[in-house]
């Protein structure tokens, strides 16, 4: 159009800011980054450092007062049989929960990524997210009822003729108990249930990014379904599986509510931290216990990296 | 001789969409066969029917005389160069190429040796250690080609193999693919929407339209003697003349096709108005309107070009007028 100006007039503060950000792109970047950096740097990392410091202090066994001197004594205490027990139990539980979550989540995530379209995709997201909308405590207590001796699982087992089998399993000293709700098996089931969405969602996102032609190329070159799964799908979905497992693994490592409500009151790391900083008043040992999951996660990520989990990122 | 691929009244319907509809097709062994057509014409679905990624809803497919109705893709000795190449991003180029041998259980040393051989064949020796992400489009395509050839397939399928390459690379690859096919003697079947590519590379081709084959023959056949208006228009954009105009220009009263390069502009003759002039480098394409029909003429470089809106007349050798069945 002839007659319109070559440069349009400024329309106020919005245009002035746009012009500023165009001339100096770094200003916008700084404005965007400063609040989260303050949060991350001061509030988050700061408290983490404070926690680390605490773990290098020790407690006076007679007076119960924290001695603010640098020592590794508290860490040495972690290796006492009863404390080591807690750590090993927690790591084993976290590993089993992660493994079970991955195995159960995979078909669901695969279906959602490859086959679900339109309405079914919405149903999938709703189904996976719905449990996250209700209170964690309510869900755990609901599971206590489900797993109770009079609960529906035992009832189903009895009516399906698997009652004796369940009773035999619960007799097992290693993971059994008076009922499912007071046995480690119960703890395991509830952990898997509660953390499942955190495994499904990243897995589904990773699987969605594997192009369908990749799978066709594999079949085209002569691979069976199992070979395609092993050589193409699994390596390409690995970042998602690792991301999901970081959630399930670290959440299990730190949780202190589920083992309190469901299970045989054997202690887990989270519960130990809770008790040492609370009733026992041993803040240094609680801090040392809290460092354990961090170290375990670092080792875990190191292994995942070695396995090439992040190569495709 | 048994044909490499045979379609017998093959259909592939997706609900109400007839992607492929009653196609009969025979591809001879050792042929360089092109499936040409606009997008959505069913050519890619036909390719996927050969590789086994689509199942026919009706009809039968034979590969070297054997019915493949119940044979899954991984057991067909047919390999594909995918349009997006579909290289495995987490594997090195060498492992990508060797993949077909790996899944067959060939030991690591011999399969990597063979992969190196094939990389040399596609002129990428020494690229084995790289990841596909570090290669250019043209290099990726060569890797995809090497990977598809390592199993020594009886038929090689290529889905728009040159579509993503720039013009110069595309022309070089055309010659190379042709030479490679001659050397290996494998039947090549390739899908393209580019008529120049189909005409210059294939030794026979099928033109697809709406899920059916409009014409099948040698490039010369299809180009010079189109059987339908669609083929005339799509393959090399011939002028399509309605019966009245054919008669007015001295032919029979039938649909006819006339190649733009056969049309000359002359001072006197059948009058028309110049609608558009498009400069193409080697010449100019001048479109005239004559009796309500647009007729294109190729004017070689160096000859006078009329202005848009000017009056002009055309002349042509009557033998260039090709009468069509419909």
Coordinates of C-alpha atoms in Angstrom, one line a residue:
Chain A
X1 CA 0.0 0.0 0.0
X2 CA 1.3 3.4 -0.9
X3 CA 0.8 6.1 1.8
X4 CA 1.6 3.9 4.8
X5 CA 4.7 4.9 6.7
X6 CA 7.9 2.9 6.3
X7 CA 8.4 2.8 10.1
X8 CA 5.3 2.2 12.3
X9 CA 4.7 4.4 15.3
X10 CA 5.6 3.1 18.8
X11 CA 2.5 1.8 20.7
X12 CA 3.7 2.3 24.3
X13 CA 5.6 0.3 26.9
X14 CA 5.2 -3.1 25.1
X15 CA 6.9 -1.8 21.9
X16 CA 9.6 0.0 24.0
X17 CA 10.4 -3.2 25.8
X18 CA 10.4 -5.2 22.6
X19 CA 12.8 -2.7 21.1
X20 CA 15.1 -2.9 24.2
X21 CA 15.1 -6.7 24.1
X22 CA 15.8 -6.6 20.3
X23 CA 18.8 -4.2 20.8
X24 CA 20.1 -6.1 23.9
X25 CA 19.0 -9.8 23.8
X26 CA 21.0 -10.5 27.0
X27 CA 18.8 -8.2 29.0
X28 CA 15.8 -10.5 28.4
X29 CA 17.9 -13.5 29.2
X30 CA 19.1 -12.0 32.5
X31 CA 15.5 -11.0 33.5
X32 CA 14.3 -14.5 32.8
X33 CA 17.2 -16.3 34.5
X34 CA 17.8 -14.2 37.7
X35 CA 14.7 -15.3 39.7
X36 CA 15.3 -19.1 39.2
X37 CA 19.0 -18.7 39.7
X38 CA 18.4 -16.9 43.0
X39 CA 16.0 -19.7 44.0
X40 CA 18.3 -22.5 42.8
X41 CA 21.5 -20.9 44.2
X42 CA 20.4 -19.5 47.5
X43 CA 17.4 -21.4 48.7
X44 CA 18.0 -24.8 47.2
X45 CA 21.8 -25.2 47.0
X46 CA 22.2 -23.2 50.1
X47 CA 20.1 -25.5 52.2
X48 CA 21.8 -28.5 50.6
X49 CA 25.2 -27.1 51.6
X50 CA 23.9 -26.5 55.2
X51 CA 22.7 -30.1 55.2
X52 CA 26.1 -31.3 54.0
X53 CA 27.8 -29.3 56.8
X54 CA 25.6 -30.8 59.4
X55 CA 26.6 -34.3 58.4
X56 CA 30.3 -33.5 59.2
X57 CA 29.4 -32.5 62.8
X58 CA 28.8 -35.1 65.5
X59 CA 26.6 -35.5 68.5
X60 CA 28.0 -35.7 72.1
X61 CA 26.7 -39.0 73.3
X62 CA 26.3 -37.9 76.9
X63 CA 24.8 -34.4 76.6
X64 CA 23.1 -34.9 73.2
X65 CA 24.4 -31.6 72.0
X66 CA 25.7 -31.1 68.5
X67 CA 29.5 -30.5 68.5
X68 CA 30.3 -28.1 65.7
X69 CA 33.7 -29.6 64.8
X70 CA 34.6 -31.2 61.5
X71 CA 34.6 -35.0 61.9
X72 CA 33.8 -38.2 59.8
X73 CA 32.6 -39.9 62.9
X74 CA 28.9 -39.6 61.9
X75 CA 29.6 -41.1 58.5
X76 CA 31.4 -44.0 60.2
X77 CA 28.2 -44.6 62.1
X78 CA 26.3 -45.3 58.9
X79 CA 28.4 -48.5 58.6
X80 CA 27.1 -49.9 61.9
X81 CA 25.2 -53.1 61.2
X82 CA 21.7 -51.7 62.0
X83 CA 22.3 -48.5 59.9
X84 CA 23.9 -50.4 57.0
X85 CA 20.8 -52.7 57.1
X86 CA 18.6 -49.7 56.6
X87 CA 20.6 -48.5 53.6
X88 CA 20.7 -51.9 51.9
X89 CA 17.0 -52.5 52.5
X90 CA 16.2 -49.1 51.0
X91 CA 18.4 -49.6 48.0
X92 CA 17.1 -53.1 47.3
X93 CA 13.5 -51.9 47.6
X94 CA 14.2 -48.9 45.3
X95 CA 15.8 -51.1 42.7
X96 CA 13.0 -53.7 42.8
X97 CA 10.4 -50.9 42.6
X98 CA 12.2 -49.3 39.7
X99 CA 12.5 -52.6 37.8
X100 CA 8.9 -53.5 38.3
X101 CA 7.7 -50.1 37.3
X102 CA 9.7 -50.2 34.1
X103 CA 8.4 -53.6 33.2
X104 CA 4.8 -52.7 33.9
X105 CA 5.0 -49.2 32.4
X106 CA 6.6 -50.2 29.1
X107 CA 3.6 -51.8 27.4
X108 CA 1.4 -48.9 28.6
X109 CA 3.8 -46.3 27.4
X110 CA 4.4 -48.2 24.1
X111 CA 0.7 -48.4 23.4
X112 CA 0.2 -44.7 24.2
X113 CA 3.1 -43.6 22.0
X114 CA 2.5 -45.9 19.0
X115 CA -1.2 -46.7 18.8
X116 CA -3.3 -44.4 20.9
X117 CA -4.9 -41.6 18.8
X118 CA -7.3 -38.8 19.6
X119 CA -9.8 -39.8 22.3
X120 CA -7.7 -42.8 23.4
X121 CA -4.7 -40.6 23.9
X122 CA -6.8 -38.4 26.2
X123 CA -8.0 -41.4 28.1
X124 CA -4.4 -42.5 28.5
X125 CA -3.3 -39.2 29.9
X126 CA -6.3 -39.0 32.2
X127 CA -5.8 -42.5 33.4
X128 CA -2.1 -41.9 34.2
X129 CA -2.5 -38.5 35.7
X130 CA -5.7 -39.1 37.6
X131 CA -4.0 -40.8 40.6
X132 CA -1.7 -37.8 40.9
X133 CA -4.6 -35.5 41.6
X134 CA -5.8 -37.2 44.7
X135 CA -4.0 -37.0 48.0
X136 CA -1.0 -39.2 48.5
X137 CA -2.0 -40.1 52.0
X138 CA -5.6 -41.1 51.0
X139 CA -4.2 -43.4 48.3
X140 CA -1.8 -45.0 50.8
X141 CA -4.5 -45.6 53.3
X142 CA -6.8 -46.9 50.6
X143 CA -4.1 -49.4 49.8
X144 CA -3.9 -50.4 53.4
X145 CA -7.5 -51.4 53.2
X146 CA -7.0 -53.2 49.9
X147 CA -4.0 -55.1 51.3
X148 CA -5.6 -55.9 54.7
X149 CA -6.3 -59.5 55.7
X150 CA -10.0 -58.7 55.3
X151 CA -9.2 -56.7 52.1
X152 CA -10.2 -57.3 48.5
X153 CA -6.9 -58.8 47.4
X154 CA -6.9 -61.5 50.0
X155 CA -10.6 -62.1 49.3
X156 CA -9.9 -62.5 45.5
X157 CA -7.0 -64.8 46.3
X158 CA -9.2 -66.9 48.5
X159 CA -12.0 -67.1 45.9
X160 CA -9.7 -67.8 43.0
X161 CA -8.2 -70.7 44.9
X162 CA -4.9 -68.9 45.4
X163 CA -5.5 -68.4 49.2
X164 CA -3.0 -71.1 50.3
X165 CA -0.4 -69.8 47.8
X166 CA -0.7 -66.3 49.3
X167 CA -0.5 -67.7 52.8
X168 CA 2.6 -69.6 51.9
X169 CA 4.2 -66.5 50.4
X170 CA 3.4 -64.5 53.5
X171 CA 5.0 -67.2 55.6
X172 CA 8.2 -66.5 53.9
X173 CA 10.5 -64.9 56.5
X174 CA 12.3 -62.7 54.0
X175 CA 9.4 -60.7 52.7
X176 CA 6.3 -62.1 54.4
X177 CA 4.1 -60.9 57.3
X178 CA 0.8 -61.3 59.0
X179 CA -1.0 -59.9 56.0
X180 CA -0.1 -58.2 52.8
X181 CA -0.5 -54.8 54.4
X182 CA 2.0 -55.6 57.1
X183 CA 4.6 -57.2 54.8
X184 CA 7.4 -55.8 52.6
X185 CA 5.5 -57.2 49.6
X186 CA 2.7 -54.7 50.5
X187 CA 5.2 -51.9 50.8
X188 CA 6.6 -52.9 47.4
X189 CA 3.1 -53.0 45.8
X190 CA 2.2 -49.5 47.1
X191 CA 5.5 -48.0 46.1
X192 CA 5.1 -49.3 42.5
X193 CA 1.5 -48.0 42.4
X194 CA 2.3 -44.6 43.7
X195 CA 5.4 -43.9 41.5
X196 CA 4.1 -45.5 38.3
X197 CA 3.0 -42.3 36.6
X198 CA 6.5 -40.9 36.9
X199 CA 7.8 -43.9 35.0
X200 CA 5.1 -44.0 32.3
X201 CA 5.2 -40.4 31.2
X202 CA 8.9 -39.9 30.4
X203 CA 9.0 -43.4 28.8
X204 CA 6.0 -42.5 26.6
X205 CA 7.7 -39.2 25.7
X206 CA 10.9 -41.1 24.7
X207 CA 9.0 -43.7 22.7
X208 CA 7.0 -41.1 20.9
X209 CA 10.3 -39.6 19.6
X210 CA 11.3 -42.9 18.0
X211 CA 10.1 -42.6 14.3
X212 CA 8.0 -45.4 13.0
X213 CA 10.3 -45.7 10.0
X214 CA 13.1 -46.7 12.3
X215 CA 11.2 -49.8 13.3
X216 CA 10.3 -50.5 9.7
X217 CA 13.9 -50.1 8.7
X218 CA 14.9 -52.7 11.3
X219 CA 12.2 -55.2 10.1
X220 CA 13.1 -54.4 6.5
X221 CA 16.7 -55.5 7.2
X222 CA 15.5 -58.8 8.6
X223 CA 15.2 -58.2 12.3
X224 CA 12.5 -60.1 14.3
X225 CA 10.4 -58.1 16.7
X226 CA 12.6 -59.1 19.6
X227 CA 15.7 -58.0 17.8
X228 CA 14.1 -54.7 16.9
X229 CA 13.2 -54.2 20.5
X230 CA 16.7 -55.0 21.8
X231 CA 18.7 -53.1 19.1
X232 CA 16.5 -50.1 18.2
X233 CA 13.6 -49.4 20.6
X234 CA 15.3 -50.0 23.8
X235 CA 18.5 -48.0 23.1
X236 CA 16.4 -45.1 21.7
X237 CA 14.0 -45.2 24.6
X238 CA 16.7 -45.5 27.2
X239 CA 16.9 -41.8 28.0
X240 CA 13.2 -41.9 28.9
X241 CA 13.6 -45.1 30.8
X242 CA 16.5 -43.7 32.8
X243 CA 14.6 -40.4 33.4
X244 CA 11.6 -42.4 34.7
X245 CA 13.8 -44.7 36.8
X246 CA 15.5 -41.6 38.4
X247 CA 12.1 -40.6 39.6
X248 CA 11.0 -44.0 40.9
X249 CA 14.4 -44.8 42.3
X250 CA 15.0 -41.5 44.1
X251 CA 11.4 -41.1 45.3
X252 CA 11.6 -44.6 46.8
X253 CA 14.9 -43.8 48.4
X254 CA 13.6 -40.8 50.1
X255 CA 10.0 -41.7 51.0
X256 CA 9.2 -42.0 54.7
X257 CA 5.4 -42.3 54.7
X258 CA 4.6 -45.5 52.9
X259 CA 7.0 -47.7 55.0
X260 CA 5.4 -46.1 58.1
X261 CA 1.8 -47.0 57.1
X262 CA 2.4 -50.2 55.1
X263 CA 4.8 -52.9 55.9
X264 CA 6.5 -54.5 58.9
X265 CA 7.9 -51.3 60.4
X266 CA 11.4 -52.1 59.2
X267 CA 13.1 -48.8 58.7
X268 CA 14.0 -47.2 55.4
X269 CA 16.3 -44.2 54.8
X270 CA 13.6 -41.6 54.7
X271 CA 12.1 -43.0 57.9
X272 CA 15.5 -43.0 59.6
X273 CA 16.1 -39.4 58.6
X274 CA 12.7 -38.5 60.0
X275 CA 13.3 -40.2 63.3
X276 CA 16.9 -39.1 63.8
X277 CA 16.2 -35.4 63.2
X278 CA 12.9 -35.6 65.2
X279 CA 12.5 -37.8 68.2
X280 CA 16.2 -38.8 68.5
X281 CA 17.5 -35.2 68.0
X282 CA 20.5 -36.5 66.2
X283 CA 20.7 -34.0 63.3
X284 CA 24.2 -34.9 62.1
X285 CA 23.3 -38.6 61.6
X286 CA 20.0 -37.6 60.0
X287 CA 22.0 -35.4 57.6
X288 CA 24.5 -38.2 56.9
X289 CA 21.6 -40.5 56.1
X290 CA 20.2 -37.8 53.8
X291 CA 23.5 -37.7 51.9
X292 CA 23.3 -41.4 51.1
X293 CA 20.5 -41.2 48.5
X294 CA 22.4 -38.3 46.8
X295 CA 25.6 -40.4 46.6
X296 CA 23.6 -43.4 45.3
X297 CA 21.9 -41.3 42.7
X298 CA 25.3 -39.9 41.5
X299 CA 26.6 -43.5 41.2
X300 CA 23.4 -44.5 39.4
X301 CA 23.7 -41.6 36.9
X302 CA 27.3 -42.4 36.3
X303 CA 26.4 -46.0 35.5
X304 CA 23.5 -44.9 33.2
X305 CA 25.9 -42.6 31.4
X306 CA 28.4 -45.4 31.0
X307 CA 25.6 -47.5 29.4
X308 CA 25.1 -44.7 26.9
X309 CA 21.7 -43.7 28.2
X310 CA 22.4 -40.0 27.4
X311 CA 24.1 -40.6 24.0
X312 CA 20.9 -40.0 22.1
X313 CA 20.1 -36.7 23.9
Chain B
X1 CA 12.0 -65.7 -16.9
X2 CA 10.1 -65.2 -13.6
X3 CA 9.2 -61.6 -13.0
X4 CA 10.7 -60.0 -9.9
X5 CA 7.4 -58.6 -8.7
X6 CA 3.9 -59.4 -9.8
X7 CA 0.7 -57.6 -8.6
X8 CA -2.5 -59.4 -9.4
X9 CA -5.6 -57.2 -9.0
X10 CA -4.1 -55.8 -5.8
X11 CA -6.1 -53.3 -3.7
X12 CA -5.3 -51.6 -0.5
X13 CA -8.2 -49.6 0.9
X14 CA -8.1 -47.6 4.1
X15 CA -11.7 -47.4 5.1
X16 CA -13.3 -45.5 2.2
X17 CA -10.0 -44.3 0.8
X18 CA -8.8 -46.5 -2.0
X19 CA -5.1 -45.9 -1.8
X20 CA -4.4 -48.7 -4.3
X21 CA -7.3 -50.0 -6.3
X22 CA -7.1 -53.1 -8.5
X23 CA -3.5 -52.8 -9.7
X24 CA -1.9 -55.3 -12.1
X25 CA 1.8 -54.9 -12.4
X26 CA 4.7 -56.9 -13.6
X27 CA 8.3 -55.9 -12.9
X28 CA 10.9 -57.8 -14.9
X29 CA 14.1 -59.1 -13.1
X30 CA 17.0 -56.7 -13.4
X31 CA 14.7 -53.7 -14.3
X32 CA 15.1 -50.2 -13.1
X33 CA 11.4 -49.6 -12.6
X34 CA 9.9 -46.3 -11.6
X35 CA 6.5 -45.6 -10.0
X36 CA 5.6 -42.1 -10.9
X37 CA 2.6 -40.1 -9.7
X38 CA 1.4 -37.1 -7.7
X39 CA 1.3 -37.4 -4.0
X40 CA -1.6 -39.6 -2.8
X41 CA -1.7 -41.5 -6.1
X42 CA -0.9 -44.8 -4.4
X43 CA 2.7 -45.2 -5.6
X44 CA 4.2 -45.3 -2.1
X45 CA 1.5 -47.7 -0.9
X46 CA 2.5 -50.0 -3.7
X47 CA 6.1 -49.9 -2.6
X48 CA 5.0 -50.7 1.0
X49 CA 3.0 -53.6 -0.3
X50 CA 6.1 -55.1 -1.8
X51 CA 8.2 -54.6 1.3
X52 CA 5.3 -55.9 3.5
X53 CA 4.5 -52.9 5.6
X54 CA 1.1 -52.8 4.1
X55 CA -1.1 -55.9 3.5
X56 CA -3.4 -55.9 0.4
X57 CA -7.1 -55.9 1.2
X58 CA -7.6 -57.8 -2.1
X59 CA -5.4 -59.5 -4.7
X60 CA -2.1 -61.3 -4.6
X61 CA 1.5 -60.3 -4.7
X62 CA 4.3 -62.5 -5.9
X63 CA 8.0 -61.9 -5.5
X64 CA 10.0 -64.1 -7.9
X65 CA 7.0 -66.3 -8.4
X66 CA 6.4 -66.9 -4.7
X67 CA 3.2 -65.6 -3.0
X68 CA 4.1 -63.3 -0.1
X69 CA 0.6 -63.0 1.3
X70 CA 1.7 -64.6 4.6
X71 CA 5.4 -63.5 4.6
X72 CA 6.3 -60.7 7.1
X73 CA 8.7 -57.9 6.0
X74 CA 11.7 -59.4 7.8
X75 CA 11.6 -62.6 5.8
X76 CA 11.2 -60.9 2.4
X77 CA 14.6 -60.7 0.6
X78 CA 13.7 -57.1 -0.4
X79 CA 15.3 -54.0 1.2
X80 CA 14.3 -50.4 1.3
X81 CA 16.0 -47.1 1.1
X82 CA 13.6 -45.0 3.1
X83 CA 12.6 -41.5 2.2
X84 CA 13.9 -40.0 5.5
X85 CA 16.7 -42.6 5.4
X86 CA 15.7 -43.9 8.9
X87 CA 19.3 -44.4 9.9
X88 CA 19.7 -45.5 13.5
X89 CA 21.0 -42.4 15.3
X90 CA 22.5 -44.3 18.2
X91 CA 24.8 -46.5 16.0
X92 CA 27.9 -45.6 14.1
X93 CA 27.7 -45.6 10.3
X94 CA 29.4 -48.9 10.2
X95 CA 27.0 -50.6 12.6
X96 CA 24.1 -49.1 10.7
X97 CA 25.4 -50.6 7.5
X98 CA 26.2 -53.9 9.2
X99 CA 22.8 -54.1 10.9
X100 CA 21.2 -56.5 8.4
X101 CA 24.1 -58.9 8.9
X102 CA 24.0 -58.5 12.7
X103 CA 20.4 -59.6 12.9
X104 CA 21.3 -62.6 10.7
X105 CA 23.9 -63.6 13.3
X106 CA 27.0 -63.0 11.1
X107 CA 30.0 -62.7 13.4
X108 CA 31.2 -59.2 14.2
X109 CA 34.5 -59.3 12.2
X110 CA 33.0 -60.5 8.9
X111 CA 30.0 -58.2 9.1
X112 CA 32.2 -55.1 9.7
X113 CA 34.5 -56.1 6.9
X114 CA 31.5 -56.4 4.6
X115 CA 30.1 -53.0 5.8
X116 CA 33.4 -51.4 5.0
X117 CA 33.2 -52.9 1.5
X118 CA 29.8 -51.4 1.0
X119 CA 30.8 -48.0 2.3
X120 CA 33.5 -48.1 -0.3
X121 CA 30.9 -49.0 -2.9
X122 CA 28.9 -45.9 -2.1
X123 CA 32.1 -43.8 -2.0
X124 CA 32.1 -43.3 1.7
X125 CA 35.2 -45.2 2.8
X126 CA 36.5 -44.3 6.2
X127 CA 33.2 -42.8 7.4
X128 CA 32.4 -45.9 9.5
X129 CA 33.2 -44.4 12.9
X130 CA 30.9 -41.4 12.5
X131 CA 27.4 -41.1 13.7
X132 CA 24.6 -40.4 11.2
X133 CA 24.0 -37.0 12.8
X134 CA 27.5 -35.9 11.7
X135 CA 26.8 -36.6 8.0
X136 CA 25.2 -34.4 5.3
X137 CA 22.0 -35.3 3.6
X138 CA 23.8 -36.8 0.6
X139 CA 26.1 -38.8 2.7
X140 CA 23.2 -40.1 4.8
X141 CA 21.5 -41.2 1.7
X142 CA 24.6 -43.2 0.6
X143 CA 24.7 -44.9 4.0
X144 CA 21.0 -45.8 3.7
X145 CA 21.8 -47.3 0.3
X146 CA 24.8 -49.3 1.6
X147 CA 22.7 -50.5 4.5
X148 CA 19.9 -51.7 2.2
X149 CA 22.4 -53.5 -0.1
X150 CA 24.3 -55.4 2.5
X151 CA 21.8 -58.3 2.6
X152 CA 22.2 -58.6 -1.2
X153 CA 18.4 -58.3 -1.7
X154 CA 16.7 -59.6 -4.8
X155 CA 14.7 -56.3 -5.1
X156 CA 15.8 -52.9 -3.9
X157 CA 13.0 -50.5 -3.1
X158 CA 13.7 -46.7 -3.1
X159 CA 11.1 -44.3 -1.7
X160 CA 11.7 -40.8 -3.2
X161 CA 15.4 -41.5 -2.8
X162 CA 16.5 -38.1 -4.1
X163 CA 13.7 -36.0 -2.8
X164 CA 15.7 -34.3 0.0
X165 CA 18.8 -33.6 -2.0
X166 CA 19.6 -30.3 -3.8
X167 CA 19.5 -30.1 -7.6
X168 CA 23.2 -30.7 -8.3
X169 CA 23.6 -33.6 -5.9
X170 CA 20.4 -35.1 -7.2
X171 CA 21.7 -35.2 -10.8
X172 CA 24.9 -36.7 -9.7
X173 CA 23.1 -39.4 -7.6
X174 CA 20.8 -40.2 -10.6
X175 CA 23.8 -41.2 -12.7
X176 CA 25.3 -43.1 -9.8
X177 CA 22.2 -45.0 -8.9
X178 CA 21.8 -46.0 -12.6
X179 CA 25.4 -47.1 -12.8
X180 CA 25.1 -49.0 -9.5
X181 CA 22.0 -50.8 -10.7
X182 CA 23.7 -51.9 -13.9
X183 CA 26.7 -53.2 -12.0
X184 CA 24.8 -55.1 -9.3
X185 CA 22.1 -56.4 -11.6
X186 CA 19.5 -56.1 -8.8
X187 CA 16.0 -55.1 -9.6
X188 CA 15.5 -51.5 -8.5
X189 CA 12.0 -50.2 -7.9
X190 CA 11.8 -46.5 -7.1
X191 CA 9.0 -44.1 -6.3
X192 CA 9.1 -40.5 -7.3
X193 CA 6.8 -37.6 -8.1
X194 CA 9.4 -36.1 -10.3
X195 CA 8.8 -36.9 -14.0
X196 CA 12.3 -35.9 -15.1
X197 CA 13.8 -38.3 -12.6
X198 CA 11.5 -41.1 -13.6
X199 CA 12.1 -40.5 -17.3
X200 CA 15.9 -40.2 -17.1
X201 CA 16.5 -43.1 -14.7
X202 CA 14.0 -45.8 -15.3
X203 CA 13.9 -48.3 -18.1
X204 CA 10.2 -48.8 -17.6
X205 CA 7.7 -46.9 -15.5
X206 CA 4.2 -46.9 -14.3
X207 CA 2.2 -43.7 -14.0
X208 CA -0.2 -43.7 -11.0
X209 CA -3.3 -41.7 -10.6
X210 CA -6.0 -42.1 -7.9
X211 CA -4.7 -45.6 -6.8
X212 CA -4.7 -47.0 -10.3
X213 CA -2.1 -47.3 -13.0
X214 CA -2.8 -44.8 -15.8
X215 CA -0.1 -46.0 -18.1
X216 CA 2.8 -48.4 -18.0
X217 CA 5.7 -48.6 -20.5
X218 CA 9.1 -47.3 -21.4
X219 CA 9.9 -43.7 -20.8
X220 CA 9.8 -43.1 -24.5
X221 CA 6.3 -44.6 -24.7
X222 CA 4.9 -42.7 -21.8
X223 CA 6.4 -39.4 -22.8
X224 CA 5.7 -39.4 -26.5
X225 CA 2.5 -41.5 -26.6
X226 CA 0.5 -40.7 -23.5
X227 CA -2.7 -42.8 -23.4
X228 CA -4.7 -40.5 -21.2
X229 CA -5.1 -36.7 -20.6
X230 CA -3.7 -37.2 -17.1
X231 CA -0.5 -38.8 -18.3
X232 CA 0.0 -36.2 -21.0
X233 CA -0.4 -33.4 -18.4
X234 CA 1.6 -35.0 -15.6
X235 CA 4.5 -36.5 -17.5
X236 CA 6.4 -33.5 -18.9
X237 CA 3.3 -31.2 -18.8
X238 CA 2.1 -31.7 -22.4
X239 CA -0.6 -29.5 -23.9
X240 CA -3.9 -31.3 -23.8
X241 CA -6.2 -30.4 -26.7
X242 CA -9.9 -30.9 -26.6
X243 CA -11.5 -32.5 -29.7
X244 CA -12.7 -29.2 -31.2
X245 CA -9.3 -27.6 -31.0
X246 CA -7.6 -30.7 -32.4
X247 CA -9.9 -30.6 -35.4
X248 CA -9.4 -26.8 -35.8
X249 CA -5.6 -27.4 -35.8
X250 CA -6.0 -29.9 -38.6
X251 CA -6.3 -33.2 -36.7
X252 CA -9.1 -35.6 -36.1
X253 CA -11.9 -34.6 -33.7
X254 CA -10.4 -36.4 -30.7
X255 CA -8.5 -35.5 -27.5
X256 CA -4.8 -35.0 -28.4
X257 CA -1.5 -34.1 -26.7
X258 CA 1.1 -31.8 -28.1
X259 CA 4.5 -31.3 -26.5
X260 CA 5.5 -27.7 -25.8
X261 CA 8.9 -28.2 -27.5
X262 CA 7.1 -29.2 -30.7
X263 CA 5.2 -25.8 -30.8
X264 CA 6.8 -22.9 -32.6
X265 CA 5.7 -19.3 -32.6
X266 CA 5.2 -17.9 -36.1
X267 CA 4.0 -14.5 -37.4
X268 CA 1.0 -16.1 -39.2
X269 CA -1.3 -19.0 -38.3
X270 CA -3.8 -20.1 -35.6
X271 CA -4.1 -16.9 -33.5
X272 CA -3.9 -16.7 -29.8
X273 CA -3.2 -14.2 -27.0
X274 CA 0.0 -14.5 -24.9
X275 CA -1.0 -15.1 -21.2
X276 CA 2.3 -15.7 -19.4
X277 CA 6.0 -15.8 -20.2
X278 CA 8.3 -17.7 -17.9
X279 CA 12.1 -17.6 -18.3
X280 CA 13.7 -21.0 -17.7
X281 CA 17.3 -20.4 -18.6
X282 CA 17.7 -22.7 -21.6
X283 CA 14.6 -21.1 -23.1
X284 CA 11.3 -19.5 -22.2
X285 CA 7.9 -21.1 -21.7
X286 CA 5.2 -19.0 -23.4
X287 CA 1.6 -19.8 -22.7
X288 CA -1.0 -18.7 -25.2
X289 CA -4.7 -18.9 -25.1
X290 CA -6.2 -20.3 -28.3
X291 CA -10.0 -20.8 -28.4
X292 CA -10.3 -21.0 -24.6
X293 CA -7.5 -23.6 -24.2
X294 CA -4.0 -22.8 -22.9
X295 CA -1.2 -24.0 -25.1
X296 CA 2.4 -23.8 -24.0
X297 CA 5.3 -23.4 -26.3
X298 CA 9.0 -23.6 -25.6
X299 CA 10.9 -20.8 -27.2
X300 CA 14.6 -21.6 -27.3
X301 CA 17.0 -18.9 -26.0
X302 CA 18.0 -16.3 -28.5
X303 CA 14.7 -16.2 -30.3
X304 CA 12.3 -13.3 -30.0
X305 CA 9.9 -13.6 -27.1
X306 CA 6.5 -11.9 -27.3
X307 CA 5.1 -9.6 -24.7
X308 CA 2.2 -10.6 -22.4
X309 CA -1.1 -9.7 -24.0
X310 CA 0.4 -9.6 -27.5
X311 CA -1.2 -11.6 -30.3
X312 CA 0.8 -14.6 -31.5
X313 CA 0.3 -17.6 -33.7
X314 CA 1.6 -21.2 -33.5
X315 CA 2.7 -23.8 -35.9
X316 CA 3.9 -27.4 -35.4
X317 CA 4.7 -30.5 -37.3
X318 CA 1.4 -32.4 -37.7
X319 CA 3.2 -35.7 -36.7
X320 CA 3.9 -34.2 -33.2
X321 CA 0.1 -34.2 -32.6
X322 CA -0.6 -37.4 -30.6
X323 CA -4.2 -38.5 -30.5
X324 CA -5.3 -40.1 -27.2
X325 CA -7.9 -42.8 -26.5
X326 CA -9.7 -40.7 -23.9

